[in-house]
C-alpha cells in the first residue's frame, strides 16, 4: 500500500499514473516472454515466430504509453 501512494505522488494526473502502471505490466510481460523463449522453442513449434512479433507489438504499445504519460504530464496542464 505504501509503494502505491509513493508512486502516485510522482504523477500530477491520475491518467498518467494508470498509463505508467500499464507500461509496467507490458514490460513484465515482455520480460516473461524473453525468459521463456529458449525453453519453449522445442515444445511449441510456432513459438520461434510468435515471440518476436509479440515483442515488436509490445514495444510499439510501450512507446505509445510513454508518449501518453509525457503528454498528460507536461503538455496537458
PDB file of N, CA and C in Angstrom:
ATOM      1  N   UNK A   1       0.821  -1.189   0.000  1.00  0.00           N
ATOM      2  CA  UNK A   1       0.000   0.000   0.000  1.00  0.00           C
ATOM      3  C   UNK A   1       0.866   1.254   0.000  1.00  0.00           C
ATOM      4  N   UNK A   2       1.985   1.241   0.736  1.00  0.00           N
ATOM      5  CA  UNK A   2       2.856   2.403   0.806  1.00  0.00           C
ATOM      6  C   UNK A   2       3.523   2.689  -0.520  1.00  0.00           C
ATOM      7  N   UNK A   3       3.885   1.640  -1.270  1.00  0.00           N
ATOM      8  CA  UNK A   3       4.512   1.830  -2.577  1.00  0.00           C
ATOM      9  C   UNK A   3       3.546   2.492  -3.542  1.00  0.00           C
ATOM     10  N   UNK A   4       2.288   2.107  -3.481  1.00  0.00           N
ATOM     11  CA  UNK A   4       1.272   2.685  -4.349  1.00  0.00           C
ATOM     12  C   UNK A   4       1.134   4.185  -4.103  1.00  0.00           C
ATOM     13  N   UNK A   5       1.111   4.584  -2.868  1.00  0.00           N
ATOM     14  CA  UNK A   5       0.971   6.008  -2.530  1.00  0.00           C
ATOM     15  C   UNK A   5       2.229   6.771  -2.935  1.00  0.00           C
ATOM     16  N   UNK A   6       3.395   6.195  -2.688  1.00  0.00           N
ATOM     17  CA  UNK A   6       4.639   6.856  -3.071  1.00  0.00           C
ATOM     18  C   UNK A   6       4.765   6.995  -4.576  1.00  0.00           C
ATOM     19  N   UNK A   7       4.376   5.964  -5.319  1.00  0.00           N
ATOM     20  CA  UNK A   7       4.447   6.021  -6.768  1.00  0.00           C
ATOM     21  C   UNK A   7       3.461   7.027  -7.331  1.00  0.00           C
ATOM     22  N   UNK A   8       2.282   7.081  -6.744  1.00  0.00           N
ATOM     23  CA  UNK A   8       1.256   8.002  -7.232  1.00  0.00           C
ATOM     24  C   UNK A   8       1.635   9.458  -6.968  1.00  0.00           C
ATOM     25  N   UNK A   9       2.473   9.719  -5.985  1.00  0.00           N
ATOM     26  CA  UNK A   9       2.860  11.093  -5.677  1.00  0.00           C
ATOM     27  C   UNK A   9       3.751  11.699  -6.756  1.00  0.00           C
ATOM     28  N   UNK A  10       4.362  10.872  -7.607  1.00  0.00           N
ATOM     29  CA  UNK A  10       5.215  11.384  -8.678  1.00  0.00           C
ATOM     30  C   UNK A  10       4.415  11.928  -9.860  1.00  0.00           C
ATOM     31  N   UNK A  11       3.153  11.571  -9.962  1.00  0.00           N
ATOM     32  CA  UNK A  11       2.345  11.951 -11.111  1.00  0.00           C
ATOM     33  C   UNK A  11       1.338  13.024 -10.717  1.00  0.00           C
ATOM     34  N   UNK A  12       1.169  14.005 -11.602  1.00  0.00           N
ATOM     35  CA  UNK A  12       0.220  15.090 -11.360  1.00  0.00           C
ATOM     36  C   UNK A  12      -1.210  14.659 -11.672  1.00  0.00           C
ATOM     37  N   UNK A  13      -1.361  13.823 -12.698  1.00  0.00           N
ATOM     38  CA  UNK A  13      -2.696  13.419 -13.134  1.00  0.00           C
ATOM     39  C   UNK A  13      -2.878  11.916 -12.943  1.00  0.00           C
ATOM     40  N   UNK A  14      -4.102  11.521 -12.685  1.00  0.00           N
ATOM     41  CA  UNK A  14      -4.396  10.106 -12.448  1.00  0.00           C
ATOM     42  C   UNK A  14      -4.237   9.273 -13.714  1.00  0.00           C
ATOM     43  N   UNK A  15      -4.550   9.850 -14.876  1.00  0.00           N
ATOM     44  CA  UNK A  15      -4.464   9.079 -16.121  1.00  0.00           C
ATOM     45  C   UNK A  15      -3.024   8.718 -16.435  1.00  0.00           C
ATOM     46  N   UNK A  16      -2.080   9.588 -16.120  1.00  0.00           N
ATOM     47  CA  UNK A  16      -0.681   9.254 -16.374  1.00  0.00           C
ATOM     48  C   UNK A  16      -0.204   8.165 -15.420  1.00  0.00           C
ATOM     49  N   UNK A  17      -0.739   8.138 -14.217  1.00  0.00           N
ATOM     50  CA  UNK A  17      -0.429   7.071 -13.261  1.00  0.00           C
ATOM     51  C   UNK A  17      -0.932   5.727 -13.781  1.00  0.00           C
ATOM     52  N   UNK A  18      -2.122   5.709 -14.338  1.00  0.00           N
ATOM     53  CA  UNK A  18      -2.689   4.476 -14.891  1.00  0.00           C
ATOM     54  C   UNK A  18      -1.877   4.028 -16.102  1.00  0.00           C
ATOM     55  N   UNK A  19      -1.508   4.969 -16.974  1.00  0.00           N
ATOM     56  CA  UNK A  19      -0.701   4.626 -18.138  1.00  0.00           C
ATOM     57  C   UNK A  19       0.653   4.062 -17.726  1.00  0.00           C
ATOM     58  N   UNK A  20       1.241   4.605 -16.679  1.00  0.00           N
ATOM     59  CA  UNK A  20       2.520   4.097 -16.191  1.00  0.00           C
ATOM     60  C   UNK A  20       2.380   2.684 -15.637  1.00  0.00           C
ATOM     61  N   UNK A  21       1.287   2.406 -14.946  1.00  0.00           N
ATOM     62  CA  UNK A  21       1.046   1.049 -14.440  1.00  0.00           C
ATOM     63  C   UNK A  21       0.862   0.052 -15.577  1.00  0.00           C
ATOM     64  N   UNK A  22       0.164   0.454 -16.630  1.00  0.00           N
ATOM     65  CA  UNK A  22       0.000  -0.416 -17.799  1.00  0.00           C
ATOM     66  C   UNK A  22       1.361  -0.648 -18.462  1.00  0.00           C
ATOM     67  N   UNK A  23       2.187   0.383 -18.508  1.00  0.00           N
ATOM     68  CA  UNK A  23       3.536   0.251 -19.050  1.00  0.00           C
ATOM     69  C   UNK A  23       4.356  -0.757 -18.252  1.00  0.00           C
ATOM     70  N   UNK A  24       4.238  -0.742 -16.934  1.00  0.00           N
ATOM     71  CA  UNK A  24       4.944  -1.704 -16.102  1.00  0.00           C
ATOM     72  C   UNK A  24       4.462  -3.131 -16.357  1.00  0.00           C
ATOM     73  N   UNK A  25       3.173  -3.304 -16.554  1.00  0.00           N
ATOM     74  CA  UNK A  25       2.623  -4.633 -16.838  1.00  0.00           C
ATOM     75  C   UNK A  25       3.134  -5.143 -18.184  1.00  0.00           C
ATOM     76  N   UNK A  26       3.146  -4.281 -19.185  1.00  0.00           N
ATOM     77  CA  UNK A  26       3.628  -4.687 -20.508  1.00  0.00           C
ATOM     78  C   UNK A  26       5.114  -5.009 -20.460  1.00  0.00           C
ATOM     79  N   UNK A  27       5.874  -4.238 -19.699  1.00  0.00           N
ATOM     80  CA  UNK A  27       7.291  -4.541 -19.539  1.00  0.00           C
ATOM     81  C   UNK A  27       7.475  -5.906 -18.876  1.00  0.00           C
ATOM     82  N   UNK A  28       6.676  -6.211 -17.877  1.00  0.00           N
ATOM     83  CA  UNK A  28       6.742  -7.516 -17.219  1.00  0.00           C
ATOM     84  C   UNK A  28       6.401  -8.657 -18.163  1.00  0.00           C
ATOM     85  N   UNK A  29       5.392  -8.451 -19.000  1.00  0.00           N
ATOM     86  CA  UNK A  29       5.016  -9.478 -19.972  1.00  0.00           C
ATOM     87  C   UNK A  29       6.142  -9.722 -20.961  1.00  0.00           C
ATOM     88  N   UNK A  30       6.796  -8.652 -21.424  1.00  0.00           N
ATOM     89  CA  UNK A  30       7.883  -8.833 -22.384  1.00  0.00           C
ATOM     90  C   UNK A  30       9.089  -9.522 -21.741  1.00  0.00           C
ATOM     91  N   UNK A  31       9.350  -9.255 -20.464  1.00  0.00           N
ATOM     92  CA  UNK A  31      10.440  -9.948 -19.764  1.00  0.00           C
ATOM     93  C   UNK A  31      10.112 -11.436 -19.619  1.00  0.00           C
ATOM     94  N   UNK A  32       8.876 -11.749 -19.276  1.00  0.00           N
ATOM     95  CA  UNK A  32       8.468 -13.150 -19.141  1.00  0.00           C
ATOM     96  C   UNK A  32       8.569 -13.865 -20.483  1.00  0.00           C
ATOM     97  N   UNK A  33       8.157 -13.208 -21.566  1.00  0.00           N
ATOM     98  CA  UNK A  33       8.287 -13.815 -22.894  1.00  0.00           C
ATOM     99  C   UNK A  33       9.742 -14.084 -23.236  1.00  0.00           C
ATOM    100  N   UNK A  34      10.619 -13.146 -22.910  1.00  0.00           N
ATOM    101  CA  UNK A  34      12.039 -13.315 -23.214  1.00  0.00           C
ATOM    102  C   UNK A  34      12.653 -14.441 -22.373  1.00  0.00           C
ATOM    103  N   UNK A  35      12.239 -14.572 -21.123  1.00  0.00           N
ATOM    104  CA  UNK A  35      12.776 -15.632 -20.269  1.00  0.00           C
ATOM    105  C   UNK A  35      12.364 -17.025 -20.732  1.00  0.00           C
ATOM    106  N   UNK A  36      11.133 -17.156 -21.207  1.00  0.00           N
ATOM    107  CA  UNK A  36      10.634 -18.457 -21.625  1.00  0.00           C
ATOM    108  C   UNK A  36      10.816 -18.722 -23.113  1.00  0.00           C
ATOM    109  N   UNK A  37      11.504 -17.833 -23.819  1.00  0.00           N
ATOM    110  CA  UNK A  37      11.683 -18.005 -25.260  1.00  0.00           C
ATOM    111  C   UNK A  37      12.516 -19.248 -25.574  1.00  0.00           C
ATOM    112  N   UNK A  38      13.653 -19.395 -24.923  1.00  0.00           N
ATOM    113  CA  UNK A  38      14.541 -20.524 -25.190  1.00  0.00           C
ATOM    114  C   UNK A  38      13.952 -21.872 -24.817  1.00  0.00           C
ATOM    115  N   UNK A  39      13.451 -22.029 -23.588  1.00  0.00           N
ATOM    116  CA  UNK A  39      12.928 -23.349 -23.206  1.00  0.00           C
ATOM    117  C   UNK A  39      11.700 -23.804 -23.997  1.00  0.00           C
ATOM    118  N   UNK A  40      10.871 -22.877 -24.443  1.00  0.00           N
ATOM    119  CA  UNK A  40       9.643 -23.277 -25.138  1.00  0.00           C
ATOM    120  C   UNK A  40       9.818 -23.432 -26.639  1.00  0.00           C
ATOM    121  N   UNK A  41      10.993 -23.109 -27.180  1.00  0.00           N
ATOM    122  CA  UNK A  41      11.194 -23.251 -28.626  1.00  0.00           C
ATOM    123  C   UNK A  41      11.069 -24.703 -29.075  1.00  0.00           C
ATOM    124  N   UNK A  42      11.526 -25.628 -28.258  1.00  0.00           N
ATOM    125  CA  UNK A  42      11.422 -27.043 -28.619  1.00  0.00           C
ATOM    126  C   UNK A  42      10.042 -27.617 -28.391  1.00  0.00           C
ATOM    127  N   UNK A  43       9.300 -27.057 -27.451  1.00  0.00           N
ATOM    128  CA  UNK A  43       7.989 -27.602 -27.097  1.00  0.00           C
ATOM    129  C   UNK A  43       6.894 -27.075 -28.027  1.00  0.00           C
ATOM    130  N   UNK A  44       6.904 -25.777 -28.247  1.00  0.00           N
ATOM    131  CA  UNK A  44       5.870 -25.145 -29.072  1.00  0.00           C
ATOM    132  C   UNK A  44       6.509 -24.748 -30.405  1.00  0.00           C
ATOM    133  N   UNK A  45       6.102 -25.362 -31.521  1.00  0.00           N
ATOM    134  CA  UNK A  45       6.793 -25.120 -32.790  1.00  0.00           C
ATOM    135  C   UNK A  45       6.635 -23.686 -33.332  1.00  0.00           C
ATOM    136  N   UNK A  46       5.536 -23.054 -33.137  1.00  0.00           N
ATOM    137  CA  UNK A  46       5.333 -21.710 -33.669  1.00  0.00           C
ATOM    138  C   UNK A  46       5.841 -20.620 -32.730  1.00  0.00           C
ATOM    139  N   UNK A  47       6.448 -20.989 -31.611  1.00  0.00           N
ATOM    140  CA  UNK A  47       6.948 -20.035 -30.618  1.00  0.00           C
ATOM    141  C   UNK A  47       8.062 -19.166 -31.197  1.00  0.00           C
ATOM    142  N   UNK A  48       8.878 -19.730 -32.105  1.00  0.00           N
ATOM    143  CA  UNK A  48      10.009 -19.012 -32.695  1.00  0.00           C
ATOM    144  C   UNK A  48       9.513 -17.813 -33.497  1.00  0.00           C
ATOM    145  N   UNK A  49       8.396 -17.947 -34.177  1.00  0.00           N
ATOM    146  CA  UNK A  49       7.848 -16.844 -34.975  1.00  0.00           C
ATOM    147  C   UNK A  49       6.950 -15.923 -34.155  1.00  0.00           C
ATOM    148  N   UNK A  50       6.300 -16.460 -33.143  1.00  0.00           N
ATOM    149  CA  UNK A  50       5.313 -15.700 -32.390  1.00  0.00           C
ATOM    150  C   UNK A  50       5.942 -14.681 -31.439  1.00  0.00           C
ATOM    151  N   UNK A  51       6.973 -15.076 -30.712  1.00  0.00           N
ATOM    152  CA  UNK A  51       7.546 -14.208 -29.678  1.00  0.00           C
ATOM    153  C   UNK A  51       8.146 -12.925 -30.259  1.00  0.00           C
ATOM    154  N   UNK A  52       8.949 -12.978 -31.332  1.00  0.00           N
ATOM    155  CA  UNK A  52       9.454 -11.701 -31.868  1.00  0.00           C
ATOM    156  C   UNK A  52       8.353 -10.757 -32.346  1.00  0.00           C
ATOM    157  N   UNK A  53       7.294 -11.307 -32.920  1.00  0.00           N
ATOM    158  CA  UNK A  53       6.178 -10.462 -33.349  1.00  0.00           C
ATOM    159  C   UNK A  53       5.484  -9.828 -32.144  1.00  0.00           C
ATOM    160  N   UNK A  54       5.306 -10.616 -31.081  1.00  0.00           N
ATOM    161  CA  UNK A  54       4.695 -10.071 -29.864  1.00  0.00           C
ATOM    162  C   UNK A  54       5.580  -9.007 -29.224  1.00  0.00           C
ATOM    163  N   UNK A  55       6.901  -9.214 -29.259  1.00  0.00           N
ATOM    164  CA  UNK A  55       7.808  -8.226 -28.676  1.00  0.00           C
ATOM    165  C   UNK A  55       7.781  -6.915 -29.442  1.00  0.00           C
ATOM    166  N   UNK A  56       7.673  -6.979 -30.754  1.00  0.00           N
ATOM    167  CA  UNK A  56       7.545  -5.755 -31.547  1.00  0.00           C
ATOM    168  C   UNK A  56       6.232  -5.054 -31.217  1.00  0.00           C
ATOM    169  N   UNK A  57       5.163  -5.813 -31.120  1.00  0.00           N
ATOM    170  CA  UNK A  57       3.851  -5.251 -30.776  1.00  0.00           C
ATOM    171  C   UNK A  57       3.872  -4.604 -29.392  1.00  0.00           C
ATOM    172  N   UNK A  58       4.438  -5.304 -28.401  1.00  0.00           N
ATOM    173  CA  UNK A  58       4.515  -4.761 -27.046  1.00  0.00           C
ATOM    174  C   UNK A  58       5.441  -3.544 -26.978  1.00  0.00           C
ATOM    175  N   UNK A  59       6.503  -3.546 -27.780  1.00  0.00           N
ATOM    176  CA  UNK A  59       7.384  -2.380 -27.843  1.00  0.00           C
ATOM    177  C   UNK A  59       6.673  -1.167 -28.408  1.00  0.00           C
ATOM    178  N   UNK A  60       5.859  -1.376 -29.435  1.00  0.00           N
ATOM    179  CA  UNK A  60       5.074  -0.273 -30.002  1.00  0.00           C
ATOM    180  C   UNK A  60       4.068   0.281 -29.009  1.00  0.00           C
ATOM    181  N   UNK A  61       3.414  -0.598 -28.283  1.00  0.00           N
ATOM    182  CA  UNK A  61       2.473  -0.158 -27.259  1.00  0.00           C
ATOM    183  C   UNK A  61       3.204   0.597 -26.153  1.00  0.00           C
ATOM    184  N   UNK A  62       4.402   0.134 -25.796  1.00  0.00           N
ATOM    185  CA  UNK A  62       5.185   0.808 -24.755  1.00  0.00           C
ATOM    186  C   UNK A  62       5.556   2.224 -25.172  1.00  0.00           C
ATOM    187  N   UNK A  63       5.939   2.394 -26.425  1.00  0.00           N
ATOM    188  CA  UNK A  63       6.264   3.738 -26.921  1.00  0.00           C
ATOM    189  C   UNK A  63       5.047   4.643 -26.839  1.00  0.00           C
ATOM    190  N   UNK A  64       3.899   4.133 -27.234  1.00  0.00           N
ATOM    191  CA  UNK A  64       2.676   4.938 -27.162  1.00  0.00           C
ATOM    192  C   UNK A  64       2.321   5.286 -25.722  1.00  0.00           C
ATOM    193  N   UNK A  65       2.528   4.350 -24.804  1.00  0.00           N
ATOM    194  CA  UNK A  65       2.232   4.625 -23.397  1.00  0.00           C
ATOM    195  C   UNK A  65       3.192   5.662 -22.821  1.00  0.00           C
ATOM    196  N   UNK A  66       4.468   5.588 -23.185  1.00  0.00           N
ATOM    197  CA  UNK A  66       5.438   6.583 -22.717  1.00  0.00           C
ATOM    198  C   UNK A  66       5.074   7.962 -23.251  1.00  0.00           C
ATOM    199  N   UNK A  67       4.710   8.021 -24.529  1.00  0.00           N
ATOM    200  CA  UNK A  67       4.270   9.304 -25.092  1.00  0.00           C
ATOM    201  C   UNK A  67       3.004   9.802 -24.404  1.00  0.00           C
ATOM    202  N   UNK A  68       2.104   8.891 -24.078  1.00  0.00           N
ATOM    203  CA  UNK A  68       0.882   9.274 -23.373  1.00  0.00           C
ATOM    204  C   UNK A  68       1.166   9.850 -22.001  1.00  0.00           C
ATOM    205  N   UNK A  69       2.101   9.246 -21.270  1.00  0.00           N
ATOM    206  CA  UNK A  69       2.468   9.766 -19.958  1.00  0.00           C
ATOM    207  C   UNK A  69       3.098  11.150 -20.088  1.00  0.00           C
ATOM    208  N   UNK A  70       4.002  11.291 -21.062  1.00  0.00           N
ATOM    209  CA  UNK A  70       4.644  12.594 -21.254  1.00  0.00           C
ATOM    210  C   UNK A  70       3.649  13.675 -21.669  1.00  0.00           C
ATOM    211  N   UNK A  71       2.730  13.323 -22.525  1.00  0.00           N
ATOM    212  CA  UNK A  71       1.720  14.310 -22.972  1.00  0.00           C
ATOM    213  C   UNK A  71       0.812  14.701 -21.818  1.00  0.00           C
ATOM    214  N   UNK A  72       0.346  13.714 -21.060  1.00  0.00           N
ATOM    215  CA  UNK A  72      -0.571  14.062 -19.960  1.00  0.00           C
ATOM    216  C   UNK A  72       0.117  14.812 -18.836  1.00  0.00           C
ATOM    217  N   UNK A  73       1.398  14.570 -18.634  1.00  0.00           N
ATOM    218  CA  UNK A  73       2.098  15.239 -17.537  1.00  0.00           C
ATOM    219  C   UNK A  73       2.597  16.633 -17.910  1.00  0.00           C
ATOM    220  N   UNK A  74       3.150  16.793 -19.104  1.00  0.00           N
ATOM    221  CA  UNK A  74       3.840  18.037 -19.425  1.00  0.00           C
ATOM    222  C   UNK A  74       3.068  18.954 -20.368  1.00  0.00           C
ATOM    223  N   UNK A  75       2.321  18.405 -21.305  1.00  0.00           N
ATOM    224  CA  UNK A  75       1.619  19.251 -22.256  1.00  0.00           C
ATOM    225  C   UNK A  75       0.244  19.650 -21.752  1.00  0.00           C
ATOM    226  N   UNK A  76      -0.524  18.695 -21.253  1.00  0.00           N
ATOM    227  CA  UNK A  76      -1.846  18.993 -20.712  1.00  0.00           C
ATOM    228  C   UNK A  76      -1.685  19.429 -19.256  1.00  0.00           C
ATOM    229  N   UNK A  77      -2.099  20.626 -18.965  1.00  0.00           N
ATOM    230  CA  UNK A  77      -1.941  21.122 -17.581  1.00  0.00           C
ATOM    231  C   UNK A  77      -3.261  21.440 -16.955  1.00  0.00           C
TER     232      UNK A  77
END
